[in-house]
Tab-separated table of C-alpha atoms and ligand atoms in Angstrom:
chain	number	residue	atom	x	y	z
T	1	MET	CA	17.828	3.338	5.219
T	2	ILE	CA	15.570	4.873	7.832
T	3	VAL	CA	12.868	6.950	6.158
T	4	CYS	CA	10.807	7.915	9.187
T	5	VAL	CA	13.123	8.774	12.047
T	6	CYS	CA	10.256	9.518	14.426
T	7	HIS	CA	8.905	5.990	14.156
T	8	ASN	CA	12.048	4.159	13.054
T	9	VAL	CA	10.572	2.987	9.752
T	10	SER	CA	12.947	1.874	7.008
T	11	ASP	CA	12.454	1.851	3.235
T	12	ARG	CA	12.462	-1.930	3.482
T	13	LYS	CA	9.525	-1.878	5.892
T	14	ILE	CA	7.592	0.399	3.555
T	15	ARG	CA	8.199	-1.889	0.568
T	16	GLN	CA	7.180	-4.873	2.652
T	17	ALA	CA	3.936	-3.136	3.675
T	18	VAL	CA	3.182	-2.405	0.002
T	19	ASP	CA	3.841	-6.035	-0.895
T	20	GLU	CA	1.372	-6.989	1.812
T	21	GLY	CA	-1.358	-4.743	0.407
T	22	ALA	CA	-0.735	-1.132	1.452
T	23	SER	CA	-1.544	1.143	-1.492
T	24	SER	CA	-1.694	4.665	-0.082
T	25	MET	CA	-0.051	6.966	2.430
T	26	LEU	CA	-3.115	6.456	4.615
T	27	ASP	CA	-2.412	2.722	4.667
T	28	LEU	CA	1.220	3.387	5.597
T	29	ARG	CA	0.120	5.770	8.326
T	30	ASN	CA	-2.268	3.230	9.755
T	31	GLN	CA	0.131	0.321	9.543
T	32	LEU	CA	3.508	1.901	10.304
T	33	SER	CA	2.665	5.373	11.678
T	34	VAL	CA	4.806	6.871	8.906
T	35	GLY	CA	4.451	10.647	8.794
T	36	THR	CA	2.310	10.969	11.896
T	37	CYS	CA	4.819	12.932	13.968
T	38	CYS	CA	6.944	15.676	12.381
T	39	GLY	CA	5.863	14.847	8.817
T	40	LYS	CA	9.343	15.330	7.307
T	41	CYS	CA	9.359	11.803	5.891
T	42	HIS	CA	6.125	12.238	3.952
T	43	SER	CA	7.509	12.965	0.481
T	44	CYS	CA	10.260	10.361	0.768
T	45	ALA	CA	7.823	7.702	1.956
T	46	LYS	CA	5.415	8.635	-0.822
T	47	GLY	CA	8.190	8.236	-3.394
T	48	ILE	CA	9.033	4.760	-2.132
T	49	LEU	CA	5.343	3.830	-2.052
T	50	ARG	CA	4.816	4.929	-5.680
T	51	GLU	CA	7.979	3.212	-6.854
T	52	ARG	CA	6.929	-0.061	-5.245
T	53	LEU	CA	3.378	0.128	-6.567
T	54	ASP	CA	4.817	0.622	-10.072
T	55	GLU	CA	7.104	-2.368	-9.651
T	56	ASN	CA	4.323	-4.696	-8.489
X	101	FES	FE1	8.376	10.520	9.935
X	101	FES	FE2	8.903	12.462	11.642
X	101	FES	S1	10.273	11.458	10.319
X	101	FES	S2	6.990	11.614	11.173
């Protein structure tokens, strides 16, 4: 599923980034540019980030 349409970032990519050490929205912004355009994906991306951090 594409989470960030502006930058074509999928939920899978977000989980992968978390597995590789990303632990905040700032990390995701820096690594994947998630949320840096229209911002509509922010809450969805944050949810996936939190879920993955809990799992790990
Ligand atoms: Fe992610 Fe627009 S959908 S910044």
